[in-house]
PDB file of C-alpha atoms in Angstrom:
ATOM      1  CA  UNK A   1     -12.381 -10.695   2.301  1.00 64.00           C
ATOM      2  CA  UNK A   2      -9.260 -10.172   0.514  1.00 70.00           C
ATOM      3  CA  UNK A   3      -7.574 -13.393   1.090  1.00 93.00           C
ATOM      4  CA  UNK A   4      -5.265 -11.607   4.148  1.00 97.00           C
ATOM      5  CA  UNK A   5      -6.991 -11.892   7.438  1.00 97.00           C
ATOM      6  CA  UNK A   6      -5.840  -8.986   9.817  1.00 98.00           C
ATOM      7  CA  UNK A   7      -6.357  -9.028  13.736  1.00 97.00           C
ATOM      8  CA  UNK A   8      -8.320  -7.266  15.648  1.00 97.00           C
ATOM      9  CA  UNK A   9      -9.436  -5.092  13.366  1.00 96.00           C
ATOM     10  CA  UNK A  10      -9.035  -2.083  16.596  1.00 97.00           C
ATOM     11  CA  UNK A  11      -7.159  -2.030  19.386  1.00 97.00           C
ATOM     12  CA  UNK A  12      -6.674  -0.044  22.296  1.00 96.00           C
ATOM     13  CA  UNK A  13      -3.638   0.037  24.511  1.00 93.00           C
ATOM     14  CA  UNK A  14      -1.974   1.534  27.186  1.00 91.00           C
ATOM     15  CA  UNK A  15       2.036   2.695  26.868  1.00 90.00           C
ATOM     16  CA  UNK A  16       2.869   0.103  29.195  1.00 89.00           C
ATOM     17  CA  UNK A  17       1.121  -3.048  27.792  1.00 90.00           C
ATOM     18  CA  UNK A  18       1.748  -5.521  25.424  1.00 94.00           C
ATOM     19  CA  UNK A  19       0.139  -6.951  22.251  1.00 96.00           C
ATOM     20  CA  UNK A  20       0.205  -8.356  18.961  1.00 97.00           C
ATOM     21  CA  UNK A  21      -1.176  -8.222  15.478  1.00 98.00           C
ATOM     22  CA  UNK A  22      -1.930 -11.013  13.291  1.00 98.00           C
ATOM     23  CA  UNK A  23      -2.110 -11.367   9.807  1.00 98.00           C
ATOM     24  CA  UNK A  24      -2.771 -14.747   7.885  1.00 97.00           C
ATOM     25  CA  UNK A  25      -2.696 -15.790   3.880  1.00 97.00           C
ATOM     26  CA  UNK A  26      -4.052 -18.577   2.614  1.00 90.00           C
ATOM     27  CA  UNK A  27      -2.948 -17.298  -0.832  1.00 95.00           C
ATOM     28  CA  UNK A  28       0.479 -19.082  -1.699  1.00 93.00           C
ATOM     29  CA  UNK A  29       1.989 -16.151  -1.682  1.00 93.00           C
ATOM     30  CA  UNK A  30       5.809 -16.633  -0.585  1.00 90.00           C
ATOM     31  CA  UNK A  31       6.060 -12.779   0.615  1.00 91.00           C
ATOM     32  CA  UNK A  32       4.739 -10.939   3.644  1.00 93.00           C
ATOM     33  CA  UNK A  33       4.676  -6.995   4.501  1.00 93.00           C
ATOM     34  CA  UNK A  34       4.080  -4.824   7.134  1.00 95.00           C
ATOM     35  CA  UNK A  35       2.751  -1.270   6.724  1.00 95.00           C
ATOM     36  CA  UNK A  36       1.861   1.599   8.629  1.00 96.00           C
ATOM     37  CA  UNK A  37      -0.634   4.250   7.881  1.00 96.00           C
ATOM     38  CA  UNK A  38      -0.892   7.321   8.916  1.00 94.00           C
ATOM     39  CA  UNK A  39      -3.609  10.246   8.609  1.00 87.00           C
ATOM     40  CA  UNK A  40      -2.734  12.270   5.217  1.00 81.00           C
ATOM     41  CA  UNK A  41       0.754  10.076   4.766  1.00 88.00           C
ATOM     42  CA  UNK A  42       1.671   7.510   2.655  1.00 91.00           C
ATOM     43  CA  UNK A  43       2.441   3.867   3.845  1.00 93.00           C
ATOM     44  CA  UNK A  44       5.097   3.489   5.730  1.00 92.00           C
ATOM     45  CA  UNK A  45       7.159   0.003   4.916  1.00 91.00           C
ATOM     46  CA  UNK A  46       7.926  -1.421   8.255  1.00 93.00           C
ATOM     47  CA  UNK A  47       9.357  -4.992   7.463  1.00 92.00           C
ATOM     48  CA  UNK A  48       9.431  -7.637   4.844  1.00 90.00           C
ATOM     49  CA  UNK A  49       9.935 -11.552   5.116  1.00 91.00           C
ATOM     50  CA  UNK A  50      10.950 -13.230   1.614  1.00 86.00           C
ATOM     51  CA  UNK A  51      10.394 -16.893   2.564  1.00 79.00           C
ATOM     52  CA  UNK A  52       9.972 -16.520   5.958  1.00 76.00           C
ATOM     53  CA  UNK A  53      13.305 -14.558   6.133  1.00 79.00           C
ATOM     54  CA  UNK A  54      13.237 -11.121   6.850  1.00 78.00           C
ATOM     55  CA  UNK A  55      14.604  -9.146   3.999  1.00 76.00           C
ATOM     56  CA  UNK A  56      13.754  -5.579   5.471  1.00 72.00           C
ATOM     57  CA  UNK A  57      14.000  -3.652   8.512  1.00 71.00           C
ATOM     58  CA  UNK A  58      13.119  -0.181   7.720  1.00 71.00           C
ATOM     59  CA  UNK A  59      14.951   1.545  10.222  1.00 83.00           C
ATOM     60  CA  UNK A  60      11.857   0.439  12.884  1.00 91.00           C
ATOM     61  CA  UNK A  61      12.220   1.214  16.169  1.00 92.00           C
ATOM     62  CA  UNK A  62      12.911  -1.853  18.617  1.00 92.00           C
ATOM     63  CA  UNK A  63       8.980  -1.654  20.326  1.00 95.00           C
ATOM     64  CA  UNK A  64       7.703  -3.018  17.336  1.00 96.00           C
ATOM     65  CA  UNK A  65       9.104  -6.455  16.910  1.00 94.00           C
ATOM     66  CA  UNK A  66       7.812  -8.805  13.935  1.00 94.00           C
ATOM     67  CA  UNK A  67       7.762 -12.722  13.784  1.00 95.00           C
ATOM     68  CA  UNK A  68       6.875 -14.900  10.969  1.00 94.00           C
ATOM     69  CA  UNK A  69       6.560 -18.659  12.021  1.00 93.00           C
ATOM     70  CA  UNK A  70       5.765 -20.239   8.187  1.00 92.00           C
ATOM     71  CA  UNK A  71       4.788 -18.345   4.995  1.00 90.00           C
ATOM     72  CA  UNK A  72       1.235 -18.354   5.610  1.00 94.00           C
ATOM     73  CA  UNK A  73       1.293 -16.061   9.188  1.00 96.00           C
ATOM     74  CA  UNK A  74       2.700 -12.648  10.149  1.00 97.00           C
ATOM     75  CA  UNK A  75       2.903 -11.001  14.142  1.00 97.00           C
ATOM     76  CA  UNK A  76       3.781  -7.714  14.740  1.00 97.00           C
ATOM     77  CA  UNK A  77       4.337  -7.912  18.667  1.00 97.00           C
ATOM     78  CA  UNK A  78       4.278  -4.788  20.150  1.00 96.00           C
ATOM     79  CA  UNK A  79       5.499  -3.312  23.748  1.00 94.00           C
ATOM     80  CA  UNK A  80       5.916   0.271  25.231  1.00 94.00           C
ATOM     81  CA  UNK A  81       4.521   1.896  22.477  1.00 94.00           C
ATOM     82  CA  UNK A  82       4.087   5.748  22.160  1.00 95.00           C
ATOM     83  CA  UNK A  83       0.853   7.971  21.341  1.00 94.00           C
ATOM     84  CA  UNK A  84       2.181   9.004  18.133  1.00 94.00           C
ATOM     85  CA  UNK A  85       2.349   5.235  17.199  1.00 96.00           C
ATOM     86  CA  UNK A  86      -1.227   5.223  16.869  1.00 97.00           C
ATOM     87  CA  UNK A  87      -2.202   4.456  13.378  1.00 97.00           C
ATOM     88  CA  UNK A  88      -3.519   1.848  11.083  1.00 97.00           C
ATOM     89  CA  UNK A  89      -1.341  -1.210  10.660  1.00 98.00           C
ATOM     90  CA  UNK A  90      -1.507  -2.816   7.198  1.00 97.00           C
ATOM     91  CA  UNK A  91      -0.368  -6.835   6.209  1.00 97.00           C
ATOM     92  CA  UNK A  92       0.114  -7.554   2.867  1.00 95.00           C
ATOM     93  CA  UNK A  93       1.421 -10.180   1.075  1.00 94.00           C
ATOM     94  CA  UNK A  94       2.774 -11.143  -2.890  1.00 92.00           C
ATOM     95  CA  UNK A  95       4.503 -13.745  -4.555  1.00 89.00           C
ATOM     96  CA  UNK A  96       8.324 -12.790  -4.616  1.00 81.00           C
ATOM     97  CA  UNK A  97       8.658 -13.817  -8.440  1.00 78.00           C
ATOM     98  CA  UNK A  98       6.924 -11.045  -9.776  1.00 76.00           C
ATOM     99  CA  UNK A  99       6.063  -8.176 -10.079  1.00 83.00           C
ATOM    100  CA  UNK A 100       2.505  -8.398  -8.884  1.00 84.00           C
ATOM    101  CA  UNK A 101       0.731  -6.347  -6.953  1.00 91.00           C
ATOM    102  CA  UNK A 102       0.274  -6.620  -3.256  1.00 94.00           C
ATOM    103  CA  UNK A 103      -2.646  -8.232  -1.711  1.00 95.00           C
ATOM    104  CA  UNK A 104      -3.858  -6.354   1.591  1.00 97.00           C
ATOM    105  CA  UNK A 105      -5.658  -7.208   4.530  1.00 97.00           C
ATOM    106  CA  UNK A 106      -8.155  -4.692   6.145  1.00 96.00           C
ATOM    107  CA  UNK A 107      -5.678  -3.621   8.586  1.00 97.00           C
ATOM    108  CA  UNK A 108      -6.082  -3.196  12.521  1.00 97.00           C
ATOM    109  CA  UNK A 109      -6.248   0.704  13.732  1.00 97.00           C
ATOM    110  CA  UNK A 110      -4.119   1.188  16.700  1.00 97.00           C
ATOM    111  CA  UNK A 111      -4.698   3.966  19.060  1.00 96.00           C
ATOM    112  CA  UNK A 112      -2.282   4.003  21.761  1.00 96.00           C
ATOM    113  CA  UNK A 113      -3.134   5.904  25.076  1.00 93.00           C
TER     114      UNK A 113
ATOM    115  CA  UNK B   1      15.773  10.492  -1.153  1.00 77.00           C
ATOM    116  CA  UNK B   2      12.787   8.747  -2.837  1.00 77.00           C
ATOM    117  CA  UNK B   3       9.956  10.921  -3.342  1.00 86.00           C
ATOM    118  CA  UNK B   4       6.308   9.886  -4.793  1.00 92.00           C
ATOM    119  CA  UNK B   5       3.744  13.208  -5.188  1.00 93.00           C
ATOM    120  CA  UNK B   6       0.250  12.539  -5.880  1.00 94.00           C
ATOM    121  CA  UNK B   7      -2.381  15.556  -6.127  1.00 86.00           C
ATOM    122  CA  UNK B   8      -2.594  15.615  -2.288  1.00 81.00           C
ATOM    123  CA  UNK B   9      -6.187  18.379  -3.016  1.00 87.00           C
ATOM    124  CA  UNK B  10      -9.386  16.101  -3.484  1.00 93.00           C
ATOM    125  CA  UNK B  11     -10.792  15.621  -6.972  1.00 95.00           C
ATOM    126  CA  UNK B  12     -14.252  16.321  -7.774  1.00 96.00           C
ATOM    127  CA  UNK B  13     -15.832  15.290 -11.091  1.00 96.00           C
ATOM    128  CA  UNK B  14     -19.230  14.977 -12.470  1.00 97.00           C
ATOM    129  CA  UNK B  15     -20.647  11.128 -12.969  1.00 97.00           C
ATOM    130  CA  UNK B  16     -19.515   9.715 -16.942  1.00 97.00           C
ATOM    131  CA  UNK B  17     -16.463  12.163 -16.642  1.00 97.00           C
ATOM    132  CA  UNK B  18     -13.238  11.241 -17.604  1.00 98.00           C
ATOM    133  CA  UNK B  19     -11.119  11.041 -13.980  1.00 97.00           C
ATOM    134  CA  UNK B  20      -7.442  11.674 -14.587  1.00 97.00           C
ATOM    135  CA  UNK B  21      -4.908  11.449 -11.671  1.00 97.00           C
ATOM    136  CA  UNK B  22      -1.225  12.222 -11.464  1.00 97.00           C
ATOM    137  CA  UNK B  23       1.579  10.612  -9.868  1.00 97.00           C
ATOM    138  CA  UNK B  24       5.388  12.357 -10.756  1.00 96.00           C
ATOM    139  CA  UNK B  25       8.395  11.038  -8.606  1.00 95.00           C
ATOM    140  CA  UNK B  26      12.027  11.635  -7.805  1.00 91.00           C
ATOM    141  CA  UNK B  27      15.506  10.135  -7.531  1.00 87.00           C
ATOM    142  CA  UNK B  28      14.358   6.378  -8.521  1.00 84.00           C
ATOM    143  CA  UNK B  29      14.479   4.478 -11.469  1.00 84.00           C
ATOM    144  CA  UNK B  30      11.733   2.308 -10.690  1.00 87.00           C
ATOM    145  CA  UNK B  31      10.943  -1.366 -13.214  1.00 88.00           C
ATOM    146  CA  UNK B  32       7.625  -1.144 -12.698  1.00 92.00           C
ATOM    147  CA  UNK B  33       4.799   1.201 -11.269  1.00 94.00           C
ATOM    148  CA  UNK B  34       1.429   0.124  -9.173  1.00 96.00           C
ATOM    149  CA  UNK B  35      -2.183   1.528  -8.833  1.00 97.00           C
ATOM    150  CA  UNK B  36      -4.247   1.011  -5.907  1.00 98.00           C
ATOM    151  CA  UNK B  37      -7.886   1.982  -5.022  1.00 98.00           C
ATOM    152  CA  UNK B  38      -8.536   2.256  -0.821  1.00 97.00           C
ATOM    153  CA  UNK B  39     -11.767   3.260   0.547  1.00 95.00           C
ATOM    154  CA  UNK B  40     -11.527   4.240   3.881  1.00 91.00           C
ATOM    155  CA  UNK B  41     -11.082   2.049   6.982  1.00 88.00           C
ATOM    156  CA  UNK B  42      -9.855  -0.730   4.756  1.00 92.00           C
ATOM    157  CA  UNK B  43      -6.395  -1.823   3.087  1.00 95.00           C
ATOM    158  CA  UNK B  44      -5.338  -1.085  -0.297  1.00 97.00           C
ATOM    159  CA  UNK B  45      -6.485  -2.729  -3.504  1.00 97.00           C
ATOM    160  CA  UNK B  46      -4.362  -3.748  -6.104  1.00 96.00           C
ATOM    161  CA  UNK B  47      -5.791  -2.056  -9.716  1.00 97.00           C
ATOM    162  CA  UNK B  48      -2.901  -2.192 -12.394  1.00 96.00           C
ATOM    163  CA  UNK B  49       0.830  -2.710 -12.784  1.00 95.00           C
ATOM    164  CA  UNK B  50       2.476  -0.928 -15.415  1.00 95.00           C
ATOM    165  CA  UNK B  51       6.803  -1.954 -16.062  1.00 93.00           C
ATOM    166  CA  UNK B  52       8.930   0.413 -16.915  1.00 91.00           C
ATOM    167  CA  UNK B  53       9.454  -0.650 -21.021  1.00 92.00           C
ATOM    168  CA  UNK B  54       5.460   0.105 -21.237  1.00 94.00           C
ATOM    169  CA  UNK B  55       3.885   2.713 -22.255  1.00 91.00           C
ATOM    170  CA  UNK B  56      -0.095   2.024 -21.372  1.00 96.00           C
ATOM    171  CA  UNK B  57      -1.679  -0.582 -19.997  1.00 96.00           C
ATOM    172  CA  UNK B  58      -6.031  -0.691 -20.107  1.00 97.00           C
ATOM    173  CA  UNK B  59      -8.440  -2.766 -17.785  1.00 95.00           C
ATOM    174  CA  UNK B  60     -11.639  -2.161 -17.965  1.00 96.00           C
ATOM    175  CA  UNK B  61     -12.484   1.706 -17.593  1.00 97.00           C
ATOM    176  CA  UNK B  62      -8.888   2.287 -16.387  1.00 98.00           C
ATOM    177  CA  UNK B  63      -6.337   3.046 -18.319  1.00 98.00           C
ATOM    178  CA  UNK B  64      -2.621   3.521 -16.722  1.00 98.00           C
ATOM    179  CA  UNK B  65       0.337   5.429 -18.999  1.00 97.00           C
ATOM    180  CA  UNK B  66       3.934   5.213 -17.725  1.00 95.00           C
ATOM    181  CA  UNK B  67       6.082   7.727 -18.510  1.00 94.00           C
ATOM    182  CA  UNK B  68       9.951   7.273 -17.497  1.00 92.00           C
ATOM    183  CA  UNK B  69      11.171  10.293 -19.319  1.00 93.00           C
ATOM    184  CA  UNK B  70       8.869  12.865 -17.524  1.00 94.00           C
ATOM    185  CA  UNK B  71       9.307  10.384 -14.300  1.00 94.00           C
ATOM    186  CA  UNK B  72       5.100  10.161 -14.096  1.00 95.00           C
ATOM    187  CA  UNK B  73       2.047   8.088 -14.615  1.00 96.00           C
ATOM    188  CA  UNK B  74      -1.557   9.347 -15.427  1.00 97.00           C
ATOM    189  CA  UNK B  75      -4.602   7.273 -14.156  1.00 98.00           C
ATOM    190  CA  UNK B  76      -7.521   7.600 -15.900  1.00 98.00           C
ATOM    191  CA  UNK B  77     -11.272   6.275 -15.174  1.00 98.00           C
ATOM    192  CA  UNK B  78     -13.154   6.623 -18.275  1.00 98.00           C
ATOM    193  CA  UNK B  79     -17.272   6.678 -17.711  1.00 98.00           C
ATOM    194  CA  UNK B  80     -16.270   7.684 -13.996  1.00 98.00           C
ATOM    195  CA  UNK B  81     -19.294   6.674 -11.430  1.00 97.00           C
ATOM    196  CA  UNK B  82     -20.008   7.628  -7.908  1.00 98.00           C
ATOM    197  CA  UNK B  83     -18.992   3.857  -6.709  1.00 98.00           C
ATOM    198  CA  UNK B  84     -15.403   5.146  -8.443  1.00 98.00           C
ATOM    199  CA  UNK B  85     -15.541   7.518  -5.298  1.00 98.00           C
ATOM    200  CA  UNK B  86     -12.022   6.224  -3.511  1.00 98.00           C
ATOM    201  CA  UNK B  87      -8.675   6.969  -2.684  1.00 97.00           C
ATOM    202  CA  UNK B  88      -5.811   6.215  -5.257  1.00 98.00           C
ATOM    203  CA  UNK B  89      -2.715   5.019  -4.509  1.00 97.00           C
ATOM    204  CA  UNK B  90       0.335   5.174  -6.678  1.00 96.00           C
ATOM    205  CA  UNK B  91       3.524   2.484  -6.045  1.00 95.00           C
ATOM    206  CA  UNK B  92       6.887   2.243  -7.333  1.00 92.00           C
ATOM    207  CA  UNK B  93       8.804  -0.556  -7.293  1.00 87.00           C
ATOM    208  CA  UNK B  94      11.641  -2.551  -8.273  1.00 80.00           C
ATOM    209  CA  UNK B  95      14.522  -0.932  -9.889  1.00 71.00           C
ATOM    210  CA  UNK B  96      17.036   1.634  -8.023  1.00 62.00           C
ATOM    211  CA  UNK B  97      14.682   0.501  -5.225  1.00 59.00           C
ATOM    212  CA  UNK B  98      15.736  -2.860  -4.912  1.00 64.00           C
ATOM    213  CA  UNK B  99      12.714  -5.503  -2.845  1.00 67.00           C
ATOM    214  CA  UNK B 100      10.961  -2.533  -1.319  1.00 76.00           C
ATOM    215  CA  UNK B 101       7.395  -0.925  -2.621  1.00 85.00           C
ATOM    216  CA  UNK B 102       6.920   2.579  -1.887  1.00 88.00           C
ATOM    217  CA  UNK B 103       3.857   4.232  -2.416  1.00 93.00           C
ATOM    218  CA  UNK B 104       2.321   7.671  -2.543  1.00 94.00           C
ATOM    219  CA  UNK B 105      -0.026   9.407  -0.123  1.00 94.00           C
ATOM    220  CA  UNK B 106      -2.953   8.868  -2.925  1.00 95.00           C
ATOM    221  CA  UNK B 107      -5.354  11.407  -3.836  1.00 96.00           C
ATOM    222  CA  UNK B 108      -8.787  11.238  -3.047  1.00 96.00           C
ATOM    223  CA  UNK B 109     -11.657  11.125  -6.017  1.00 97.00           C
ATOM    224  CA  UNK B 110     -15.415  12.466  -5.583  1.00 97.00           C
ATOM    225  CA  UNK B 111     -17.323  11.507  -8.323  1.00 98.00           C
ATOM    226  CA  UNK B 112     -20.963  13.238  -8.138  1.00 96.00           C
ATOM    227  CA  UNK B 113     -24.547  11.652  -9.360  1.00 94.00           C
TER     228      UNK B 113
END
């Protein structure tokens, strides 16, 4: 373990459903990430929260919608989503004061069908 | 727009080989450059951090240079072993890119007994 929990580590979903992801660090760290990863591309930077405030929307579209209640948790809720969504969906998290590199969690794979 | 290449071709070496891996970018100005190591199914691991007024920076069998002029970075793994076997991710940070962390696509290392 890494210090960032990630969950589930897979799901499966339809177009029509919808889930969430969780992520959770019990690190101190005061900055939370969202990442997505796809075969043979680099990460993706979805969003960012600097103290729970989002800092970063990088141009995501609206079916992926991210929360972060306190410094500690991150949701990525997600609704309609399309095939080539399917990917592996990465938390991370760092202390804003830096720089220091990110911690990551394990990530959950998504495959949407 | 900002532009990270890594050796996207596999690296094979032979076991207490010198691994050396590339990572040249474009239009950024980054303060600070990060190495990662990600085996597969999991997240990213944080290795090194290199700023931008440093030349090299050691840990271990790894040794990171930083080269603003050239825009590019050379990772080496001295001694290299087949647990060495990984991905490696390159990051850029900081800088002309403001909060966000942008990595590479990583290039994958085979090191053989």
């Amino acid at each position: 373990e890494t210090g960032v929990t990630q969950t589930p580590r897979h799901l499966v979903m339809g177009m029509t459903n919808k889930k969430s992801l969780k992520c959770e660090q019990h690190l101190g760290h005061n900055a939370m990430y969202w990442y997505k990863q796809s075969a043979k591309k680099p990460l993706e930077l979805m969003f960012v929260y600097s103290l729970e405030e989002r800092v970063e929307n990088n141009s995501v579209p609206s079916r992926f919608s991210p929360e972060c209640p306190n410094s500690s948790h991150l949701f990525l809720h997600l609704h309609t989503l399309q095939p080539e969504d399917s990917a592996l969906y990465l938390c991370a998290s760092s202390q804003v004061e830096g720089p220091y590199g990110y911690t990551f969690g394990s990530g959950t794979r998504l495959t949407v069908v | 727009s900002q532009k990270i290449e890594q050796n996207s071709e596999a690296l094979n070496i032979q076991e207490g080989k010198t691994a050396t891996l590339t990572c040249n970018y474009t239009n950024y100005s980054p303060a600070y450059l990060q190495w990662y190591r990600q085996d597969p199914g999991r997240g990213p691991v944080f290795l090194l951090l290199i700023r931008e007024n440093e030349k090299e920076k050691r840990k271990e069998r790894l040794k990171v240079t930083f080269d603003t002029t050239l825009k590019q970075s050379l990772f080496h793994i001295t001694a290299s072993q087949p647990a060495d076997s990984a991905t490696y991710l390159c990051a850029l940070g900081g800088g002309t890119g403001g909060f966000k962390t942008i990595f590479g696509a990583g290039t994958r290392l085979f090191v053989k007994a």
